[in-house]
Coordinates of C-alpha atoms in Angstrom, one line a residue:
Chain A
X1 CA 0.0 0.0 0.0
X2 CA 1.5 2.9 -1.3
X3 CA -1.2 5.2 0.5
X4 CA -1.1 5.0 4.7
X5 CA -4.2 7.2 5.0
X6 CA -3.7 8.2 8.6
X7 CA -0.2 9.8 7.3
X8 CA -2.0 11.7 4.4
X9 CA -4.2 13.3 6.8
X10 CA -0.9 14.3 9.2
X11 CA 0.5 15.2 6.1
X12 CA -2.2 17.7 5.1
X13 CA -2.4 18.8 9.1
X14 CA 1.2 19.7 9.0
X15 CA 0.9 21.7 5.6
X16 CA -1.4 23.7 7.0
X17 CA 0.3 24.4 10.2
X18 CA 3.5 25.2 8.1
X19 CA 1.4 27.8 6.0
X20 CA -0.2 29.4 9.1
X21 CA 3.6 29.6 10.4
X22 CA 5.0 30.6 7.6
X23 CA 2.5 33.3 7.2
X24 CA 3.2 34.7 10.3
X25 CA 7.1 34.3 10.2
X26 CA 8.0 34.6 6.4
X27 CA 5.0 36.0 4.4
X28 CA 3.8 38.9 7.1
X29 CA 7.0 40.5 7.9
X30 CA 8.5 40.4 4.5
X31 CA 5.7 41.5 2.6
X32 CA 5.5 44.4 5.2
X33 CA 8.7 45.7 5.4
X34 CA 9.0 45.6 1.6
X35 CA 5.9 47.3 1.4
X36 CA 7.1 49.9 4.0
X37 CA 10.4 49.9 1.9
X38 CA 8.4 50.8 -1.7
X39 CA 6.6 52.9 0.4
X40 CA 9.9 55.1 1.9
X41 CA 11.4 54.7 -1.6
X42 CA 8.5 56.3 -3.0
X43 CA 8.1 59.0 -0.3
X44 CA 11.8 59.8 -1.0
X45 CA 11.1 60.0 -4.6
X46 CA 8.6 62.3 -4.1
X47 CA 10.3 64.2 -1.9
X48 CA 13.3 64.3 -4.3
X49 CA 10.9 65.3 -7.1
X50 CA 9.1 67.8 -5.2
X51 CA 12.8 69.5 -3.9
X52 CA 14.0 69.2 -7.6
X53 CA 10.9 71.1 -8.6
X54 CA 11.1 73.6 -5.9
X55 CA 14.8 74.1 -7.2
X56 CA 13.9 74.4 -10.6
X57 CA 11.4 77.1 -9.4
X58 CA 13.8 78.8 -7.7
X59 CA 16.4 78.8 -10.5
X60 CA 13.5 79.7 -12.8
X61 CA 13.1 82.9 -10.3
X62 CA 16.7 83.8 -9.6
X63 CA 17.0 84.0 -13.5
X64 CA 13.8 86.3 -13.9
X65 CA 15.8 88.4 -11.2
X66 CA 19.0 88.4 -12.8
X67 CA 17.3 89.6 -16.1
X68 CA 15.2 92.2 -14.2
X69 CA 18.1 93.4 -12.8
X70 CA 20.1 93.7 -16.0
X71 CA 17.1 95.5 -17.5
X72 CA 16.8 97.9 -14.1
X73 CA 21.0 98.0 -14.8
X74 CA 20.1 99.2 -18.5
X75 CA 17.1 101.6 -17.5
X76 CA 19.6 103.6 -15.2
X77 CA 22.5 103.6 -17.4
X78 CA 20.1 104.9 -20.1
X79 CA 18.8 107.3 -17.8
X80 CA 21.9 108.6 -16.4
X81 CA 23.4 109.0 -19.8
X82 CA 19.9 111.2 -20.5
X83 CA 20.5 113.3 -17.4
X84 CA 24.0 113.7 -18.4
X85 CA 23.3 114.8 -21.6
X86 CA 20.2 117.4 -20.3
X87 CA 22.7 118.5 -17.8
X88 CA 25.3 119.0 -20.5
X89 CA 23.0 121.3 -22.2
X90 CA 21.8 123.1 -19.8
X91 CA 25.6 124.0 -18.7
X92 CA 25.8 124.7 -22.3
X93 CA 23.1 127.2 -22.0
X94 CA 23.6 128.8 -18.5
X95 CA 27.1 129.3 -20.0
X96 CA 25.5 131.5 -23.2
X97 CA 23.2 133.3 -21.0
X98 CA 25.9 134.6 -18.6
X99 CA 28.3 134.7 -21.9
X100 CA 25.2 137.1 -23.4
X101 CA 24.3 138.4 -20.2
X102 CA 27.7 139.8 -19.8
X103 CA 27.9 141.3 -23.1
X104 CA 24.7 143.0 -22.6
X105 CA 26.4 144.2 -19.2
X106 CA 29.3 145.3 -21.1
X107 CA 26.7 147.0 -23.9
X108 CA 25.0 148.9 -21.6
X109 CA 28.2 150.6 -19.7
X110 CA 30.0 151.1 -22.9
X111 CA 26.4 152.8 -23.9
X112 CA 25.8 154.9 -20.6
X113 CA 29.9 155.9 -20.8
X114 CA 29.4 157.0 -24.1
X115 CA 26.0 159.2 -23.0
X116 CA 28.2 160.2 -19.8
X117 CA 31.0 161.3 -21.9
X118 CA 28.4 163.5 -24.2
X119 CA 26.8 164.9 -21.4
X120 CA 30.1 166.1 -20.6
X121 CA 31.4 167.4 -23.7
X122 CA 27.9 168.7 -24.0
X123 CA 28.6 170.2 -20.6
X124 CA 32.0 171.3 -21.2
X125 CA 32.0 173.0 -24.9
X126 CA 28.7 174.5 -23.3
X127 CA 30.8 175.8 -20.6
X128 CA 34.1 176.8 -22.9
X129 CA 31.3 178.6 -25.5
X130 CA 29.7 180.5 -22.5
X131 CA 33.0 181.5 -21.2
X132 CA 34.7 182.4 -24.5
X133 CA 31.2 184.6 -25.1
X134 CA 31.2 186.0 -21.8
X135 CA 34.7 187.0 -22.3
X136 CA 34.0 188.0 -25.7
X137 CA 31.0 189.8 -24.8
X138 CA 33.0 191.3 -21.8
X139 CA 35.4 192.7 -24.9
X140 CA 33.5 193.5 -27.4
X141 CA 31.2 195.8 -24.7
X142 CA 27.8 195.3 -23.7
X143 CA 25.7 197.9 -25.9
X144 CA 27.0 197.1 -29.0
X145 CA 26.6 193.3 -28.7
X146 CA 23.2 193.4 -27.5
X147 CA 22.5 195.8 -29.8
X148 CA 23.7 193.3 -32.5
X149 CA 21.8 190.2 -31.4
X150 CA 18.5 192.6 -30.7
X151 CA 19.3 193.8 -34.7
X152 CA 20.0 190.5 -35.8
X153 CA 17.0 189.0 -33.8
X154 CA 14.7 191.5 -34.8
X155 CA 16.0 191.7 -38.8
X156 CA 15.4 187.9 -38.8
X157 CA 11.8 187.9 -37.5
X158 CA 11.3 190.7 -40.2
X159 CA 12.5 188.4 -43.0
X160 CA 10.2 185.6 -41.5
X161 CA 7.7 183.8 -43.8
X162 CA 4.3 185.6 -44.2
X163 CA 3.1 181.7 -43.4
X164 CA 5.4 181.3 -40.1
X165 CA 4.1 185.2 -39.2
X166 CA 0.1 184.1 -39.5
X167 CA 0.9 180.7 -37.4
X168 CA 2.7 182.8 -34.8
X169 CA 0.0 185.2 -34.9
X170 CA -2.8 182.5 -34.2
X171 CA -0.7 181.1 -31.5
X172 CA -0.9 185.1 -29.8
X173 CA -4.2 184.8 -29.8
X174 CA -5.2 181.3 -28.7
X175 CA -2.5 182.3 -25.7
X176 CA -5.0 185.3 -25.0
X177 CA -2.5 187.5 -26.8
X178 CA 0.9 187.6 -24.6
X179 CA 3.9 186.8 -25.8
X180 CA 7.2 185.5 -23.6
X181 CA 10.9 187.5 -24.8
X182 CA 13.6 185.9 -23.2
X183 CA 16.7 187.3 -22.9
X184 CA 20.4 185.8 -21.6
X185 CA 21.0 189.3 -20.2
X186 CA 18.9 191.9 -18.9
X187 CA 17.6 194.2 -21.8
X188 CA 17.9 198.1 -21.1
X189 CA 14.4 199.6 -21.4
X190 CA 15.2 201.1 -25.2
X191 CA 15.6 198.1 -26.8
X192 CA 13.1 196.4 -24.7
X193 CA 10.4 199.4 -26.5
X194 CA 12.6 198.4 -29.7
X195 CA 11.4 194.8 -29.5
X196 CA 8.3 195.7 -28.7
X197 CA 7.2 198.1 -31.5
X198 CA 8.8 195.8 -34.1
X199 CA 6.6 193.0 -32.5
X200 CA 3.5 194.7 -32.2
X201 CA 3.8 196.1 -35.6
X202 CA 4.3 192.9 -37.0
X203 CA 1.7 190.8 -34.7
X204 CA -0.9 192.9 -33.5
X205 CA -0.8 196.5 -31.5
X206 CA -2.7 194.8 -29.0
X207 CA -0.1 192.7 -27.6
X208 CA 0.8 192.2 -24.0
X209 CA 5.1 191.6 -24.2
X210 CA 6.9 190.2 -21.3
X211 CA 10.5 190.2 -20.6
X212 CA 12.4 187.2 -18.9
X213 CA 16.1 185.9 -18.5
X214 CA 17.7 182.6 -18.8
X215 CA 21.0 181.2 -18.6
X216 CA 20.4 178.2 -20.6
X217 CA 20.4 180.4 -23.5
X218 CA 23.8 181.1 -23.4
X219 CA 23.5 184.4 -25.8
X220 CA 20.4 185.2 -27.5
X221 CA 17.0 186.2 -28.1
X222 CA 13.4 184.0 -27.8
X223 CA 10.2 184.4 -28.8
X224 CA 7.9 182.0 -27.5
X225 CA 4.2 181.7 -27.7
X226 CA 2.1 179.1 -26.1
X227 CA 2.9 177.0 -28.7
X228 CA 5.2 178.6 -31.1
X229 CA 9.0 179.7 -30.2
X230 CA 11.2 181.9 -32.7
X231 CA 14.9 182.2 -31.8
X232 CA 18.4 183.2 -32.2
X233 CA 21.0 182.1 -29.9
X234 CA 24.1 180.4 -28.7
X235 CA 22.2 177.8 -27.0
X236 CA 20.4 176.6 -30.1
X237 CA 23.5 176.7 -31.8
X238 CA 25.0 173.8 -29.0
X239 CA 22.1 171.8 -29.7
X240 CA 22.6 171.3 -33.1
X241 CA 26.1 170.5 -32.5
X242 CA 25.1 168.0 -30.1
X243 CA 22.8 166.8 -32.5
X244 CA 25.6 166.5 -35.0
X245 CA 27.8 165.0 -32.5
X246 CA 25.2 161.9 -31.2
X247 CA 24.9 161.5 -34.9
X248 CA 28.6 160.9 -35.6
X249 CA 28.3 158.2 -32.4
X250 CA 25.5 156.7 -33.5
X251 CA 27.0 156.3 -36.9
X252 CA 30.3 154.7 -35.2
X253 CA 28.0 152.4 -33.1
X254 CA 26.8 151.1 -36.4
X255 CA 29.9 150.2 -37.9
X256 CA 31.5 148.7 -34.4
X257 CA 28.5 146.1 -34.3
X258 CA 28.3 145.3 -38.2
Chain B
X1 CA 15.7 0.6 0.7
X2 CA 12.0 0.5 1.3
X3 CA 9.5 1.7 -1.2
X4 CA 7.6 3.9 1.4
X5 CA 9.3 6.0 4.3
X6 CA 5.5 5.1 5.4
X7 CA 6.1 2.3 6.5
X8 CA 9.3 3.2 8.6
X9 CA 7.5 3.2 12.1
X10 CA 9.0 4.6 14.7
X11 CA 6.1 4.6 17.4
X12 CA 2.4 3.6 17.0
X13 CA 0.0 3.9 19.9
X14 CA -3.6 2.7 18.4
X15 CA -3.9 4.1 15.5
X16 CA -1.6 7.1 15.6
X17 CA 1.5 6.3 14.1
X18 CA 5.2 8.1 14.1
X19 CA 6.7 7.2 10.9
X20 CA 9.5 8.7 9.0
X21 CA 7.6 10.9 6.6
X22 CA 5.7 12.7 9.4
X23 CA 9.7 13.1 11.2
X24 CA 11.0 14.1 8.3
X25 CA 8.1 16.6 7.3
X26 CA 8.5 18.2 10.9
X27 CA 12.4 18.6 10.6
X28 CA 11.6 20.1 7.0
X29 CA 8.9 22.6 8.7
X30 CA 11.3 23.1 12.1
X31 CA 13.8 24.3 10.0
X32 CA 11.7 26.6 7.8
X33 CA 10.0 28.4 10.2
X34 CA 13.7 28.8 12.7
X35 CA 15.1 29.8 9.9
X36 CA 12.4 32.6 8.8
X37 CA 11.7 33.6 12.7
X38 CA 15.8 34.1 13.0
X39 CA 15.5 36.2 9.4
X40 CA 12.4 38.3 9.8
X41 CA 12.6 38.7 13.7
X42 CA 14.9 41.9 12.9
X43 CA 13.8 43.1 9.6
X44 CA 15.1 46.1 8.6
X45 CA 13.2 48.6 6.2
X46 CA 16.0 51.3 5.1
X47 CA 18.6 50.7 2.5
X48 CA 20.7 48.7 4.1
X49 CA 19.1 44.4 4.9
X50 CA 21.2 42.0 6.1
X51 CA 22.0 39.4 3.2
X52 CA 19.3 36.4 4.7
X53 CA 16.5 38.9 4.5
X54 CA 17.6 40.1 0.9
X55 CA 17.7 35.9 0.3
X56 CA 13.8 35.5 1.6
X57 CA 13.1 39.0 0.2
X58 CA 14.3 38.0 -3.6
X59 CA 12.5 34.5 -2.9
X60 CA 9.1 36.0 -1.4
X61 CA 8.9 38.7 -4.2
X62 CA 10.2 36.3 -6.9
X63 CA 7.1 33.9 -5.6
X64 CA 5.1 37.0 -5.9
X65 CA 5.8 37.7 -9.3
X66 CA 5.1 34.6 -10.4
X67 CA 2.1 33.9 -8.6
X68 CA 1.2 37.9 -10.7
X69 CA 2.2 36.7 -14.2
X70 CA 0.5 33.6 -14.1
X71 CA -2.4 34.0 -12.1
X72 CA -3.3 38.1 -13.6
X73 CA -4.3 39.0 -10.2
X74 CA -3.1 40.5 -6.7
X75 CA -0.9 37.7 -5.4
X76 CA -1.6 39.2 -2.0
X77 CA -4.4 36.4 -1.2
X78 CA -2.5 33.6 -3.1
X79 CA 1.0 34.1 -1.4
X80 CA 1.0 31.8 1.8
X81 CA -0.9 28.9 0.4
X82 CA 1.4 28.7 -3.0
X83 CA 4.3 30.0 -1.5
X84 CA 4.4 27.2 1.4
X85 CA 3.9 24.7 -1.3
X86 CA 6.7 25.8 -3.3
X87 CA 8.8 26.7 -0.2
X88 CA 8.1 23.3 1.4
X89 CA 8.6 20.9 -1.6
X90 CA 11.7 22.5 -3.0
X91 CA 13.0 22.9 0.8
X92 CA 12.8 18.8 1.3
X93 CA 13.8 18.2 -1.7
X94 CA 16.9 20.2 -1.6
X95 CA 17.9 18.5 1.9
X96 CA 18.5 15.3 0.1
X97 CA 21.9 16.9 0.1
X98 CA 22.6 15.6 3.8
X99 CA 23.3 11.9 4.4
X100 CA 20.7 10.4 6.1
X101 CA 17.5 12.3 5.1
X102 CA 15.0 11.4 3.1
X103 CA 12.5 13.9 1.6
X104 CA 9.2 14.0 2.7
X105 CA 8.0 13.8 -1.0
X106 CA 9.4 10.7 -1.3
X107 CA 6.1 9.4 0.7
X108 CA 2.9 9.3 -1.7
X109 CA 1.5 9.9 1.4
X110 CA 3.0 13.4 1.4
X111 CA 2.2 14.2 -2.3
X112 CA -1.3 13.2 -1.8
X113 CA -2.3 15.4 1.3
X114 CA -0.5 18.3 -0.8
X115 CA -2.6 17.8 -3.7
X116 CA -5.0 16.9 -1.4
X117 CA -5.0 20.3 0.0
X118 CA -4.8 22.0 -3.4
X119 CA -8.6 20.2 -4.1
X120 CA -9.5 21.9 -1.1
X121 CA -8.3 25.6 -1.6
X122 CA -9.3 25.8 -5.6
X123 CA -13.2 25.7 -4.6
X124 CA -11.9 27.6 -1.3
X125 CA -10.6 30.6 -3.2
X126 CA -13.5 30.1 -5.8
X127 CA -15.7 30.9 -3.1
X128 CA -13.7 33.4 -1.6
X129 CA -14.0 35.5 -4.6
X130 CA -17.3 34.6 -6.2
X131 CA -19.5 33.2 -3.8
X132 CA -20.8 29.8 -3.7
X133 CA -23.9 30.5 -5.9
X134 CA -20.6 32.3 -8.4
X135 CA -18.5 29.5 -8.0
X136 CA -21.1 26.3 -8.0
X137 CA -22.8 27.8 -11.3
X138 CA -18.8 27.4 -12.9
X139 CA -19.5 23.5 -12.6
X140 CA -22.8 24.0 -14.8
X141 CA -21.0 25.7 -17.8
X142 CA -22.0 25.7 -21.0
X143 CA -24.5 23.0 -20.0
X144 CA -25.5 21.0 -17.1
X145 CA -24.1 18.2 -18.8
X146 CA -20.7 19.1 -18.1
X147 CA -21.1 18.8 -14.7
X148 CA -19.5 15.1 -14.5
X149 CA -16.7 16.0 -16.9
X150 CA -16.1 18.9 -14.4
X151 CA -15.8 16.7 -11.5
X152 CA -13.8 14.2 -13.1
X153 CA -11.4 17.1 -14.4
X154 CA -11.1 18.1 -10.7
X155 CA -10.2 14.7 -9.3
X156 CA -8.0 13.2 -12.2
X157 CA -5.6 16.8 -11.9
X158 CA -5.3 15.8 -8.0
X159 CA -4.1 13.1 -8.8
X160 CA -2.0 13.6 -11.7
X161 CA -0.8 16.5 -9.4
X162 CA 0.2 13.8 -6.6
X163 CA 1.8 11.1 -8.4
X164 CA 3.5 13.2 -11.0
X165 CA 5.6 14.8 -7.7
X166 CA 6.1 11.4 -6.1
X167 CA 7.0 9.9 -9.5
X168 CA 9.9 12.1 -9.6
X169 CA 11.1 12.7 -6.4
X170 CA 10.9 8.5 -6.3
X171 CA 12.4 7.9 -9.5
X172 CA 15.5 10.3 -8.5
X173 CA 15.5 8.6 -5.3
X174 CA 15.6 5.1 -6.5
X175 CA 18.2 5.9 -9.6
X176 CA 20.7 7.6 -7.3
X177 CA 20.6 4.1 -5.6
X178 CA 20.9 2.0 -8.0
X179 CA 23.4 3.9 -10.1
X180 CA 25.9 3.7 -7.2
X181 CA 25.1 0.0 -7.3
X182 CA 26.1 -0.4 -10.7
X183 CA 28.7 3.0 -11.2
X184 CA 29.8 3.3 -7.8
X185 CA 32.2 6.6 -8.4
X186 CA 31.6 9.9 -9.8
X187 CA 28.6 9.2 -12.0
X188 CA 26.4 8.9 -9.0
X189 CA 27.2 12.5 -8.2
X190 CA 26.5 13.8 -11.5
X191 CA 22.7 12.5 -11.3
X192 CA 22.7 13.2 -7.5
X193 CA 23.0 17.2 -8.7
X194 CA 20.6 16.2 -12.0
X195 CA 18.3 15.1 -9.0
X196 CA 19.0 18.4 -7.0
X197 CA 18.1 20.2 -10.2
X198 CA 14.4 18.0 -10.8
X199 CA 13.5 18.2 -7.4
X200 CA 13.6 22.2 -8.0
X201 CA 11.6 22.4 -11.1
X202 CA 9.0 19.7 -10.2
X203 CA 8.6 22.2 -7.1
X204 CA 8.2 24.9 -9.2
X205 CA 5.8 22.6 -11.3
X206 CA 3.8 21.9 -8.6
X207 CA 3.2 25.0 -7.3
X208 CA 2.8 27.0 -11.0
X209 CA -0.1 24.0 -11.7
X210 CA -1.5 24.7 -8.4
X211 CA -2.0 28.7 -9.4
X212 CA -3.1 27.8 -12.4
X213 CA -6.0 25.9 -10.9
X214 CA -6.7 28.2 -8.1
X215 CA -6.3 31.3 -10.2
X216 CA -8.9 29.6 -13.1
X217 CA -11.2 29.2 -10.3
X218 CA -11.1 32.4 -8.9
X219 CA -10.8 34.4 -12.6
X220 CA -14.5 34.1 -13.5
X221 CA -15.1 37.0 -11.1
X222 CA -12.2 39.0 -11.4
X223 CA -12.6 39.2 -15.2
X224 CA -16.4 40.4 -14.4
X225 CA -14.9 43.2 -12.2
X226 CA -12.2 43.9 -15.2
X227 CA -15.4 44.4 -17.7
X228 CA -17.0 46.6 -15.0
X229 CA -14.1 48.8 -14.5
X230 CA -13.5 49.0 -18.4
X231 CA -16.7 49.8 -19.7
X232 CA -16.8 53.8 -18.3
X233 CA -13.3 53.8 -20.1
X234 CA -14.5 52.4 -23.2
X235 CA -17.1 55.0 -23.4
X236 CA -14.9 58.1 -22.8
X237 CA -11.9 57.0 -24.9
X238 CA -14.0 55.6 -27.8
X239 CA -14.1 52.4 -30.3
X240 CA -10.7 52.0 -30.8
X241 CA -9.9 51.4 -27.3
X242 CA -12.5 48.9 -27.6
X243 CA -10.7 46.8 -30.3
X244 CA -7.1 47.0 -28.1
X245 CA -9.0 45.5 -25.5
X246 CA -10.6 42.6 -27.1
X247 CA -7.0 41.8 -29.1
X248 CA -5.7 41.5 -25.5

């Protein structure tokens, strides 16, 4: 008998036994710590995957910064070389203005020296003319020279155009007919009547004349009306040549700035 | 030499008896389970496992692997039951190494009560996964009249199962001896490692026919749950899915 019964069923009794030991000995703990293994592996892998990630994210934003700050780097460089270049200009321009301002400066003395000086020579050949016709007119004797500039005066408003004679005599009467004589001397009371027969003759017998002095004339004779004035003296003669003289400035002005 | 370790009785009271098979089957079993309490008493889950839990690690995952590509399910459920039968038979048959010993499989006894036990678990995991009304209605496929046929199929691979692994083991056993009767040097070696080498595959024989069986049991169901879980898929990703499928 190749089959003892009794031993099959030890047999299978055994097998079992071995399984249910096995299982708790081999199958339980292996299984679980290779599962717990897979499972650290995998947690590490994730972990690893996750870090790489965070690093890539990371590099991803360091690089954005790097390039930010090149452009911020480029912005200012940019900006500074602007600045530079406004600030060049506006040196550039401050530098003119003073430049012209100081010219202008210069203008304007060189201008009020050159008004100074003519007031001066004005002055002065006003002074020399008075003196050399004061000492002249000392010389020469009183009488007779005012008795010259009287005939003179008085000859000239004779010889006066009939036109300049009605304007004058319209003038008398808008100026409720007086008329202003003004002398550089004091007039003796002859020629005084002199001048005013030959005026009321010419301009009306009604005429109220009144006699005056005044240095600025110099040497002379005026005739002045409200609006009108009719004269003959040194004075007149100085403004003209200061006239003349501005003139000859002016003219050298002209070709200094051409 | 006897034809049975059976009948090598070493103490009977009544009708319990201690024979050889049942001692050697116990030394087989004392040293598997010393040996995996030793092992797997410190296990060690980081990177670094001694080398006798990297051995039962590469065995119980290789097992597992197996027990995956043949059965196409979890192995989970399947491990202890397969895995002791592969462990067990290969373990006394790879003792035959020591002087003295005789495997366990040597017995028909032994063979039997392990196939035994595999006629028990296939309608065990059958119902485990499928229910009895699930599992009984297999036996009634494609007609009632299969029924017998489906019983027969059921005992005849038993048995083929038990006598195909006592053939072997025997048959090694018995050329071994008389080879060193009739070649008394060096050849005997040679089959002895030849022998070393069967009593490995017809382990691994026994326990991939033993999967197969339990796993073709247990399939009906887990290929329902596969259509199940395909079908919403099949919808959303369109016909050709559909065609991969059934190819597979």
């Amino acid at each position: 008998m190749l089959i003892n019964w009794f031993t099959v069923a030890a047999q299978i009794v055994n097998f079992l036994i071995l399984v249910a030991l096995l299982k708790r000995f081999l199958y339980g703990p292996i299984v679980a710590a290779m599962t717990a293994r897979e499972g650290k592996i995998a947690a590490q892998l994730t972990e690893a995957r996750q870090k790489r990630q965070e690093a890539e994210q990371e590099e991803a934003s360091l690089h954005q910064k790097i390039r930010e700050i090149e452009e911020q780097r480029q912005e200012m460089l940019t900006e500074a070389g602007r600045q530079a270049e406004a600030h060049k200009k506006e040196l550039f321009s401050q530098a003119r203005q003073e430049v012209e301002q100081i010219r202008q400066k210069w203008a304007a003395s060189l201008k009020r020296e050159k008004e100074t000086f003519l007031q001066n020579l004005k002055q002065r050949l006003a002074q020399e003319v008075f003196a050399i016709s004061r000492r002249t007119l000392k010389e020469l004797g009183n009488l007779e020279l005012e008795q010259r500039l009287t005939e003179v005066f008085l000859d000239r408003l004779r010889q006066l155009a009939p036109e300049e004679q009605t304007a004058i005599r319209e003038s008398v009467k808008e100026a409720g007919g007086e008329l202003l004589v003004t002398t550089a001397f004091e007039l003796p009371e002859e020629t005084r009547e002199k001048i005013a027969a030959q005026v009321q003759d010419q301009f009306g017998r009604d005429l109220a004349l009144r006699f005056a002095t005044s240095g600025e004339l110099l040497a002379g004779i005026e005739l002045l009306t409200s609006s009108r004035k009719l004269a003959w003296s040194l004075g007149g003669f100085l403004d003209s040549l200061e006239e003349d003289l501005s003139q000859a400035f002016h003219e050298l002005e002209k070709s200094e700035a051409a | 030499m006897e034809l049975s370790l059976d009948q090598w009785v070493l103490w009977r009271w009544g009708p319990v008896v201690l024979n050889a098979t049942i001692l050697y089957t116990w030394l087989v079993m004392a040293l598997l389970v010393l040996g995996s309490w030793l092992v797997t008493r410190r296990l060690s889950t980081g990177a670094k496992i001694s080398p006798w839990q990297n051995l039962l690690e590469v065995l119980v995952a290789g097992m597992r692997e197996q027990i995956r590509q043949i059965s196409q399910q979890d192995p989970g459920p399947f491990l202890p039951f397969i895995g002791t039968l592969f462990v067990f038979i290969s373990f006394s048959n790879l003792l035959t190494v020591l002087p003295g010993y005789h495997p366990p499989t040597y017995s028909l006894s032994t063979t039997a009560g392990l196939a035994i036990c595999v006629l028990a678990a296939v309608p065990f995991y059958g119902i485990a996964q499928q229910g009895v009304r699930g599992y009984l209605s297999h036996y009634l496929k494609p007609t009632i009249l299969m029924l017998p046929f489906h019983i027969l199929s059921e005992l005849t691979r038993t048995l083929a199962l038990a006598v195909r692994l006592f053939g072997n083991v025997m048959s090694g056993a018995l050329l071994g001896a008389i080879l060193l009767a009739v070649v008394p040097l060096f050849f005997p070696l040679v089959m002895q490692l030849l022998e070393l080498l069967i009593g490995q595959v017809q382990a691994f024989i026994f326990a991939v026919l033993a999967t197969v069986y339990i796993a073709s049991a247990a399939q009906a169901h887990e290929e329902k749950r596969e259509a199940l879980r395909q079908r919403p898929a099949e919808e959303n990703q369109g016909p050709d899915k559909s065609k991969e499928d059934t190819n597979t």
